[in-house]
Amino acid sequence: MSATETSVASMQNARNLSGAQATHYGFIRTLIWLYFILLIFEGAFRKWILPGQSDILLLIRDPIVIWIYYLAYVHNIFPSGNKYLRQLYGWTILASILSLVVNQTHPAVLAYGIHTNLLHFPLIFVIGRVLRWKDVIWFGYAILFLTLPMTFFCQAQFQGDRYDYWNVGAGGTGTQLETSGGKVRASGTFSFVSGIVFFYCFAVAFIIYGFLRLKTFWVPVLVISFGLTLTAMAIAGSRAVVAESLQVVACFGFLAYFRPKEFGKITFFVFGLSAVTIFLWTQVEVFLQGVEHLRQRFDEAANVEGNPVEAYFNRYWEIITAPYYYNQFTPLFGNQGLGSATRGAHGIARLFGFSLWGGGAEISWSRPILENGIIVGLPFILWRIWVTVDLLKICIKSIHRGNYLAIFLFGAAGPVLLFGQLGQPTNLGFAAFGGGLCLAAARAKTFN
């Protein structure tokens, strides 16, 4: 067996669940739904409902994750022997010991670092094991239906000023980031704009698949959700919403390469229907206003970063080269240890009456280097690459079996799993939940 086949087999856990197992795993699936709901609405609680408990709500999904792991262990499906997790456990132990001994990291900060770099990742493999094809589709329906209230909140945030109630920051104070024309970057029910970036990426993935397999979702739901997603892209005030969604669309390239005949049959229909929907949606005034502000945003950014294509590749190049750049002025074993370069850890430090160096890593691949140095930090980056590449291999294998959903879900989950700022709880949640959903779709034996 080749190395690729071995890695694929390791991630797939390749046998179907029996009827008895499906029943036993029902409560685990319920908890996964609860994890999803909290992921979507956690920001609403932090901004509007319980702003005074904003810091505690950062960790609201952790007890759910631990409960899922306990039940998975009881049913003998926790991925204890998973090769990816074994490596991650070893790295976390090493980073933690060095953080305590060398960097003198505060235990609370270290605990937050373990939360961001370890706690949620086994969920990918548990979700990939217990979710059936119909569960994946039901999550798709949920995301499609949620585009309605999510876009409503984005519209209210777009039409309000920066001090409007809907544009308050987490904790009930401050405002969201400002964009062109005095508008703010919409955040929907999330704490920050990154939440809607990932949310609408998954919506795009399910919309595309729904158009490819028209019997999967009710067509009116697809069309309405597609229009709402386009509206959100226009009014969000963020180029990332557009760029990340286009990455999902770009996964058509895998179909063109591996299934060219079928790709040729479906492309005209999908893009034809999309053109009609876009034409109809341009009659909506708020969409047109959003497009104008988005155009201003692109023009303003072009004056600083170059055209959109240059800006897109420069942003990823900045991430990729961050380990080399930050290593030049970072001690061999980092600054203040695991977790210290996250904004969450800075909040913990204030709570315990001390301060941390800097203000949190702004570039995802710089964080492990700043925290633990190049020798210890780089292996965690390589681990993220390893997991993401092997997940892609599984999705490509599913294309050969006629299963196209997984590759589009990878277009949504892969970038955050590989490049996302894991210190931000919403990003971490989409990396874990999205990766698991992608794996579950890829390993499904029945997909109609």
PDB file of N, CA and C in Angstrom, residues 110-189:
ATOM      1  N   LEU A 110      -1.060  29.152  29.264  1.00  0.00           N
ATOM      2  CA  LEU A 110      -0.716  27.861  28.657  1.00  0.00           C
ATOM      3  C   LEU A 110      -1.972  27.039  28.383  1.00  0.00           C
ATOM      4  N   ALA A 111      -2.910  27.058  29.322  1.00  0.00           N
ATOM      5  CA  ALA A 111      -4.156  26.317  29.131  1.00  0.00           C
ATOM      6  C   ALA A 111      -4.917  26.841  27.920  1.00  0.00           C
ATOM      7  N   TYR A 112      -4.899  28.163  27.738  1.00  0.00           N
ATOM      8  CA  TYR A 112      -5.581  28.722  26.563  1.00  0.00           C
ATOM      9  C   TYR A 112      -4.852  28.310  25.284  1.00  0.00           C
ATOM     10  N   GLY A 113      -3.535  28.232  25.329  1.00  0.00           N
ATOM     11  CA  GLY A 113      -2.786  27.777  24.164  1.00  0.00           C
ATOM     12  C   GLY A 113      -3.102  26.331  23.809  1.00  0.00           C
ATOM     13  N   ILE A 114      -3.242  25.475  24.822  1.00  0.00           N
ATOM     14  CA  ILE A 114      -3.630  24.077  24.565  1.00  0.00           C
ATOM     15  C   ILE A 114      -5.034  24.025  23.987  1.00  0.00           C
ATOM     16  N   HIS A 115      -5.906  24.892  24.487  1.00  0.00           N
ATOM     17  CA  HIS A 115      -7.271  24.987  23.943  1.00  0.00           C
ATOM     18  C   HIS A 115      -7.251  25.310  22.454  1.00  0.00           C
ATOM     19  N   THR A 116      -6.401  26.229  22.022  1.00  0.00           N
ATOM     20  CA  THR A 116      -6.406  26.645  20.616  1.00  0.00           C
ATOM     21  C   THR A 116      -5.666  25.671  19.708  1.00  0.00           C
ATOM     22  N   ASN A 117      -4.635  25.000  20.211  1.00  0.00           N
ATOM     23  CA  ASN A 117      -3.780  24.181  19.353  1.00  0.00           C
ATOM     24  C   ASN A 117      -4.057  22.688  19.435  1.00  0.00           C
ATOM     25  N   LEU A 118      -4.899  22.265  20.376  1.00  0.00           N
ATOM     26  CA  LEU A 118      -5.122  20.829  20.541  1.00  0.00           C
ATOM     27  C   LEU A 118      -6.582  20.444  20.750  1.00  0.00           C
ATOM     28  N   LEU A 119      -7.257  21.092  21.692  1.00  0.00           N
ATOM     29  CA  LEU A 119      -8.527  20.580  22.201  1.00  0.00           C
ATOM     30  C   LEU A 119      -9.558  20.286  21.129  1.00  0.00           C
ATOM     31  N   HIS A 120      -9.692  21.133  20.125  1.00  0.00           N
ATOM     32  CA  HIS A 120     -10.786  20.980  19.173  1.00  0.00           C
ATOM     33  C   HIS A 120     -10.439  20.102  17.966  1.00  0.00           C
ATOM     34  N   PHE A 121      -9.178  19.787  17.757  1.00  0.00           N
ATOM     35  CA  PHE A 121      -8.818  19.076  16.539  1.00  0.00           C
ATOM     36  C   PHE A 121      -9.278  17.615  16.484  1.00  0.00           C
ATOM     37  N   PRO A 122      -9.308  16.869  17.607  1.00  0.00           N
ATOM     38  CA  PRO A 122      -9.869  15.518  17.506  1.00  0.00           C
ATOM     39  C   PRO A 122     -11.316  15.500  17.019  1.00  0.00           C
ATOM     40  N   LEU A 123     -12.014  16.633  17.176  1.00  0.00           N
ATOM     41  CA  LEU A 123     -13.403  16.704  16.729  1.00  0.00           C
ATOM     42  C   LEU A 123     -13.519  16.452  15.226  1.00  0.00           C
ATOM     43  N   ILE A 124     -12.506  16.823  14.457  1.00  0.00           N
ATOM     44  CA  ILE A 124     -12.532  16.570  13.014  1.00  0.00           C
ATOM     45  C   ILE A 124     -12.769  15.092  12.745  1.00  0.00           C
ATOM     46  N   PHE A 125     -12.046  14.244  13.463  1.00  0.00           N
ATOM     47  CA  PHE A 125     -12.102  12.820  13.200  1.00  0.00           C
ATOM     48  C   PHE A 125     -13.328  12.158  13.822  1.00  0.00           C
ATOM     49  N   VAL A 126     -13.802  12.712  14.944  1.00  0.00           N
ATOM     50  CA  VAL A 126     -15.052  12.195  15.530  1.00  0.00           C
ATOM     51  C   VAL A 126     -16.228  12.522  14.613  1.00  0.00           C
ATOM     52  N   ILE A 127     -16.316  13.761  14.133  1.00  0.00           N
ATOM     53  CA  ILE A 127     -17.382  14.138  13.205  1.00  0.00           C
ATOM     54  C   ILE A 127     -17.299  13.290  11.942  1.00  0.00           C
ATOM     55  N   GLY A 128     -16.092  13.116  11.420  1.00  0.00           N
ATOM     56  CA  GLY A 128     -15.920  12.313  10.221  1.00  0.00           C
ATOM     57  C   GLY A 128     -16.334  10.874  10.409  1.00  0.00           C
ATOM     58  N   ARG A 129     -16.331  10.407  11.650  1.00  0.00           N
ATOM     59  CA  ARG A 129     -16.709   9.020  11.942  1.00  0.00           C
ATOM     60  C   ARG A 129     -18.206   8.846  12.163  1.00  0.00           C
ATOM     61  N   VAL A 130     -18.848   9.777  12.857  1.00  0.00           N
ATOM     62  CA  VAL A 130     -20.227   9.535  13.293  1.00  0.00           C
ATOM     63  C   VAL A 130     -21.285  10.136  12.370  1.00  0.00           C
ATOM     64  N   LEU A 131     -20.944  11.153  11.587  1.00  0.00           N
ATOM     65  CA  LEU A 131     -21.954  11.763  10.724  1.00  0.00           C
ATOM     66  C   LEU A 131     -22.163  10.925   9.470  1.00  0.00           C
ATOM     67  N   ARG A 132     -23.431  10.688   9.136  1.00  0.00           N
ATOM     68  CA  ARG A 132     -23.794  10.004   7.896  1.00  0.00           C
ATOM     69  C   ARG A 132     -24.031  11.042   6.808  1.00  0.00           C
ATOM     70  N   TRP A 133     -24.208  10.558   5.586  1.00  0.00           N
ATOM     71  CA  TRP A 133     -24.446  11.469   4.472  1.00  0.00           C
ATOM     72  C   TRP A 133     -25.663  12.347   4.735  1.00  0.00           C
ATOM     73  N   LYS A 134     -26.731  11.748   5.246  1.00  0.00           N
ATOM     74  CA  LYS A 134     -27.943  12.540   5.466  1.00  0.00           C
ATOM     75  C   LYS A 134     -27.726  13.597   6.546  1.00  0.00           C
ATOM     76  N   ASP A 135     -26.831  13.329   7.502  1.00  0.00           N
ATOM     77  CA  ASP A 135     -26.515  14.338   8.512  1.00  0.00           C
ATOM     78  C   ASP A 135     -25.792  15.528   7.880  1.00  0.00           C
ATOM     79  N   VAL A 136     -24.863  15.236   6.965  1.00  0.00           N
ATOM     80  CA  VAL A 136     -24.153  16.303   6.264  1.00  0.00           C
ATOM     81  C   VAL A 136     -25.136  17.171   5.485  1.00  0.00           C
ATOM     82  N   ILE A 137     -26.091  16.528   4.820  1.00  0.00           N
ATOM     83  CA  ILE A 137     -27.084  17.270   4.033  1.00  0.00           C
ATOM     84  C   ILE A 137     -27.970  18.113   4.948  1.00  0.00           C
ATOM     85  N   TRP A 138     -28.327  17.590   6.103  1.00  0.00           N
ATOM     86  CA  TRP A 138     -29.136  18.378   7.038  1.00  0.00           C
ATOM     87  C   TRP A 138     -28.374  19.596   7.544  1.00  0.00           C
ATOM     88  N   PHE A 139     -27.086  19.450   7.756  1.00  0.00           N
ATOM     89  CA  PHE A 139     -26.283  20.624   8.104  1.00  0.00           C
ATOM     90  C   PHE A 139     -26.273  21.611   6.938  1.00  0.00           C
ATOM     91  N   GLY A 140     -26.262  21.077   5.712  1.00  0.00           N
ATOM     92  CA  GLY A 140     -26.351  21.951   4.546  1.00  0.00           C
ATOM     93  C   GLY A 140     -27.646  22.733   4.531  1.00  0.00           C
ATOM     94  N   TYR A 141     -28.757  22.047   4.798  1.00  0.00           N
ATOM     95  CA  TYR A 141     -30.050  22.744   4.871  1.00  0.00           C
ATOM     96  C   TYR A 141     -30.009  23.832   5.943  1.00  0.00           C
ATOM     97  N   ALA A 142     -29.429  23.513   7.095  1.00  0.00           N
ATOM     98  CA  ALA A 142     -29.381  24.495   8.180  1.00  0.00           C
ATOM     99  C   ALA A 142     -28.613  25.744   7.755  1.00  0.00           C
ATOM    100  N   ILE A 143     -27.476  25.541   7.106  1.00  0.00           N
ATOM    101  CA  ILE A 143     -26.671  26.682   6.663  1.00  0.00           C
ATOM    102  C   ILE A 143     -27.414  27.487   5.609  1.00  0.00           C
ATOM    103  N   LEU A 144     -28.081  26.801   4.674  1.00  0.00           N
ATOM    104  CA  LEU A 144     -28.834  27.508   3.634  1.00  0.00           C
ATOM    105  C   LEU A 144     -29.962  28.329   4.245  1.00  0.00           C
ATOM    106  N   PHE A 145     -30.693  27.755   5.194  1.00  0.00           N
ATOM    107  CA  PHE A 145     -31.774  28.504   5.830  1.00  0.00           C
ATOM    108  C   PHE A 145     -31.235  29.664   6.667  1.00  0.00           C
ATOM    109  N   LEU A 146     -30.071  29.474   7.272  1.00  0.00           N
ATOM    110  CA  LEU A 146     -29.496  30.523   8.110  1.00  0.00           C
ATOM    111  C   LEU A 146     -28.976  31.708   7.309  1.00  0.00           C
ATOM    112  N   THR A 147     -28.823  31.544   5.991  1.00  0.00           N
ATOM    113  CA  THR A 147     -28.406  32.703   5.196  1.00  0.00           C
ATOM    114  C   THR A 147     -29.437  33.832   5.263  1.00  0.00           C
ATOM    115  N   LEU A 148     -30.702  33.498   5.535  1.00  0.00           N
ATOM    116  CA  LEU A 148     -31.736  34.542   5.626  1.00  0.00           C
ATOM    117  C   LEU A 148     -31.524  35.434   6.845  1.00  0.00           C
ATOM    118  N   PRO A 149     -31.521  34.897   8.081  1.00  0.00           N
ATOM    119  CA  PRO A 149     -31.287  35.797   9.222  1.00  0.00           C
ATOM    120  C   PRO A 149     -29.882  36.389   9.222  1.00  0.00           C
ATOM    121  N   MET A 150     -28.890  35.621   8.741  1.00  0.00           N
ATOM    122  CA  MET A 150     -27.526  36.150   8.736  1.00  0.00           C
ATOM    123  C   MET A 150     -27.417  37.370   7.826  1.00  0.00           C
ATOM    124  N   THR A 151     -28.024  37.277   6.648  1.00  0.00           N
ATOM    125  CA  THR A 151     -27.983  38.408   5.720  1.00  0.00           C
ATOM    126  C   THR A 151     -28.809  39.573   6.252  1.00  0.00           C
ATOM    127  N   PHE A 152     -29.892  39.283   6.984  1.00  0.00           N
ATOM    128  CA  PHE A 152     -30.679  40.346   7.616  1.00  0.00           C
ATOM    129  C   PHE A 152     -29.810  41.136   8.592  1.00  0.00           C
ATOM    130  N   PHE A 153     -29.052  40.439   9.423  1.00  0.00           N
ATOM    131  CA  PHE A 153     -28.167  41.132  10.369  1.00  0.00           C
ATOM    132  C   PHE A 153     -27.091  41.912   9.623  1.00  0.00           C
ATOM    133  N   CYS A 154     -26.550  41.315   8.568  1.00  0.00           N
ATOM    134  CA  CYS A 154     -25.529  42.029   7.783  1.00  0.00           C
ATOM    135  C   CYS A 154     -26.102  43.302   7.160  1.00  0.00           C
ATOM    136  N   GLN A 155     -27.356  43.232   6.704  1.00  0.00           N
ATOM    137  CA  GLN A 155     -27.987  44.413   6.111  1.00  0.00           C
ATOM    138  C   GLN A 155     -28.199  45.495   7.166  1.00  0.00           C
ATOM    139  N   ALA A 156     -28.655  45.097   8.364  1.00  0.00           N
ATOM    140  CA  ALA A 156     -28.853  46.075   9.439  1.00  0.00           C
ATOM    141  C   ALA A 156     -27.521  46.729   9.815  1.00  0.00           C
ATOM    142  N   GLN A 157     -26.452  45.952   9.822  1.00  0.00           N
ATOM    143  CA  GLN A 157     -25.138  46.495  10.159  1.00  0.00           C
ATOM    144  C   GLN A 157     -24.611  47.398   9.049  1.00  0.00           C
ATOM    145  N   PHE A 158     -24.915  47.047   7.800  1.00  0.00           N
ATOM    146  CA  PHE A 158     -24.489  47.848   6.662  1.00  0.00           C
ATOM    147  C   PHE A 158     -25.206  49.193   6.626  1.00  0.00           C
ATOM    148  N   GLN A 159     -26.489  49.187   6.931  1.00  0.00           N
ATOM    149  CA  GLN A 159     -27.286  50.403   6.840  1.00  0.00           C
ATOM    150  C   GLN A 159     -27.160  51.287   8.087  1.00  0.00           C
ATOM    151  N   GLY A 160     -26.704  50.726   9.201  1.00  0.00           N
ATOM    152  CA  GLY A 160     -26.512  51.524  10.403  1.00  0.00           C
ATOM    153  C   GLY A 160     -25.143  52.170  10.415  1.00  0.00           C
ATOM    154  N   ASP A 161     -24.953  53.169  11.303  1.00  0.00           N
ATOM    155  CA  ASP A 161     -23.619  53.763  11.419  1.00  0.00           C
ATOM    156  C   ASP A 161     -22.774  52.925  12.374  1.00  0.00           C
ATOM    157  N   ARG A 162     -21.529  53.309  12.542  1.00  0.00           N
ATOM    158  CA  ARG A 162     -20.600  52.479  13.306  1.00  0.00           C
ATOM    159  C   ARG A 162     -20.976  52.395  14.781  1.00  0.00           C
ATOM    160  N   TYR A 163     -21.766  53.364  15.279  1.00  0.00           N
ATOM    161  CA  TYR A 163     -22.162  53.348  16.677  1.00  0.00           C
ATOM    162  C   TYR A 163     -23.556  52.762  16.878  1.00  0.00           C
ATOM    163  N   ASP A 164     -24.104  52.209  15.816  1.00  0.00           N
ATOM    164  CA  ASP A 164     -25.417  51.590  15.900  1.00  0.00           C
ATOM    165  C   ASP A 164     -25.361  50.367  16.824  1.00  0.00           C
ATOM    166  N   TYR A 165     -26.519  50.035  17.409  1.00  0.00           N
ATOM    167  CA  TYR A 165     -26.601  48.885  18.323  1.00  0.00           C
ATOM    168  C   TYR A 165     -26.094  47.609  17.666  1.00  0.00           C
ATOM    169  N   TRP A 166     -26.423  47.418  16.395  1.00  0.00           N
ATOM    170  CA  TRP A 166     -26.060  46.167  15.707  1.00  0.00           C
ATOM    171  C   TRP A 166     -24.563  46.078  15.445  1.00  0.00           C
ATOM    172  N   ASN A 167     -23.864  47.198  15.541  1.00  0.00           N
ATOM    173  CA  ASN A 167     -22.436  47.207  15.206  1.00  0.00           C
ATOM    174  C   ASN A 167     -21.536  47.270  16.433  1.00  0.00           C
ATOM    175  N   VAL A 168     -22.086  46.948  17.591  1.00  0.00           N
ATOM    176  CA  VAL A 168     -21.285  46.958  18.804  1.00  0.00           C
ATOM    177  C   VAL A 168     -20.287  45.799  18.764  1.00  0.00           C
ATOM    178  N   GLY A 169     -19.171  45.961  19.469  1.00  0.00           N
ATOM    179  CA  GLY A 169     -18.166  44.912  19.533  1.00  0.00           C
ATOM    180  C   GLY A 169     -18.481  43.904  20.626  1.00  0.00           C
ATOM    181  N   ALA A 170     -17.699  42.832  20.674  1.00  0.00           N
ATOM    182  CA  ALA A 170     -17.863  41.819  21.719  1.00  0.00           C
ATOM    183  C   ALA A 170     -17.675  42.468  23.087  1.00  0.00           C
ATOM    184  N   GLY A 171     -18.516  42.079  24.024  1.00  0.00           N
ATOM    185  CA  GLY A 171     -18.486  42.683  25.346  1.00  0.00           C
ATOM    186  C   GLY A 171     -19.389  43.887  25.475  1.00  0.00           C
ATOM    187  N   GLY A 172     -20.079  44.230  24.364  1.00  0.00           N
ATOM    188  CA  GLY A 172     -21.003  45.352  24.391  1.00  0.00           C
ATOM    189  C   GLY A 172     -20.325  46.699  24.335  1.00  0.00           C
ATOM    190  N   THR A 173     -19.031  46.726  24.021  1.00  0.00           N
ATOM    191  CA  THR A 173     -18.293  47.991  23.937  1.00  0.00           C
ATOM    192  C   THR A 173     -17.577  48.086  22.595  1.00  0.00           C
ATOM    193  N   GLY A 174     -17.212  49.306  22.219  1.00  0.00           N
ATOM    194  CA  GLY A 174     -16.485  49.506  20.974  1.00  0.00           C
ATOM    195  C   GLY A 174     -17.364  49.286  19.753  1.00  0.00           C
ATOM    196  N   THR A 175     -16.729  49.240  18.607  1.00  0.00           N
ATOM    197  CA  THR A 175     -17.454  49.060  17.353  1.00  0.00           C
ATOM    198  C   THR A 175     -16.712  48.055  16.480  1.00  0.00           C
ATOM    199  N   GLN A 176     -17.374  47.650  15.400  1.00  0.00           N
ATOM    200  CA  GLN A 176     -16.729  46.783  14.425  1.00  0.00           C
ATOM    201  C   GLN A 176     -15.767  47.597  13.556  1.00  0.00           C
ATOM    202  N   LEU A 177     -14.927  46.903  12.816  1.00  0.00           N
ATOM    203  CA  LEU A 177     -13.956  47.580  11.955  1.00  0.00           C
ATOM    204  C   LEU A 177     -14.662  48.384  10.879  1.00  0.00           C
ATOM    205  N   GLU A 178     -14.111  49.545  10.586  1.00  0.00           N
ATOM    206  CA  GLU A 178     -14.712  50.419   9.576  1.00  0.00           C
ATOM    207  C   GLU A 178     -14.183  50.073   8.199  1.00  0.00           C
ATOM    208  N   THR A 179     -15.000  50.295   7.184  1.00  0.00           N
ATOM    209  CA  THR A 179     -14.601  50.069   5.800  1.00  0.00           C
ATOM    210  C   THR A 179     -14.913  51.327   4.991  1.00  0.00           C
ATOM    211  N   SER A 180     -15.064  51.200   3.697  1.00  0.00           N
ATOM    212  CA  SER A 180     -15.241  52.369   2.830  1.00  0.00           C
ATOM    213  C   SER A 180     -16.574  53.069   3.074  1.00  0.00           C
ATOM    214  N   GLY A 181     -16.611  54.377   2.780  1.00  0.00           N
ATOM    215  CA  GLY A 181     -17.853  55.133   2.824  1.00  0.00           C
ATOM    216  C   GLY A 181     -18.439  55.292   4.206  1.00  0.00           C
ATOM    217  N   GLY A 182     -17.615  55.171   5.252  1.00  0.00           N
ATOM    218  CA  GLY A 182     -18.123  55.317   6.607  1.00  0.00           C
ATOM    219  C   GLY A 182     -18.908  54.119   7.107  1.00  0.00           C
ATOM    220  N   LYS A 183     -18.941  53.045   6.342  1.00  0.00           N
ATOM    221  CA  LYS A 183     -19.637  51.824   6.753  1.00  0.00           C
ATOM    222  C   LYS A 183     -18.714  50.955   7.594  1.00  0.00           C
ATOM    223  N   VAL A 184     -19.301  49.947   8.251  1.00  0.00           N
ATOM    224  CA  VAL A 184     -18.499  48.995   9.014  1.00  0.00           C
ATOM    225  C   VAL A 184     -18.484  47.658   8.290  1.00  0.00           C
ATOM    226  N   ARG A 185     -17.534  46.842   8.655  1.00  0.00           N
ATOM    227  CA  ARG A 185     -17.496  45.482   8.126  1.00  0.00           C
ATOM    228  C   ARG A 185     -18.515  44.648   8.889  1.00  0.00           C
ATOM    229  N   ALA A 186     -19.508  44.169   8.178  1.00  0.00           N
ATOM    230  CA  ALA A 186     -20.588  43.418   8.823  1.00  0.00           C
ATOM    231  C   ALA A 186     -20.038  42.147   9.455  1.00  0.00           C
ATOM    232  N   SER A 187     -20.611  41.784  10.596  1.00  0.00           N
ATOM    233  CA  SER A 187     -20.168  40.577  11.302  1.00  0.00           C
ATOM    234  C   SER A 187     -21.302  39.591  11.528  1.00  0.00           C
ATOM    235  N   GLY A 188     -22.534  39.959  11.133  1.00  0.00           N
ATOM    236  CA  GLY A 188     -23.661  39.051  11.331  1.00  0.00           C
ATOM    237  C   GLY A 188     -23.843  38.727  12.793  1.00  0.00           C
ATOM    238  N   THR A 189     -24.043  37.445  13.100  1.00  0.00           N
ATOM    239  CA  THR A 189     -24.196  37.019  14.491  1.00  0.00           C
ATOM    240  C   THR A 189     -22.861  36.638  15.118  1.00  0.00           C
TER     241      THR A 189
END
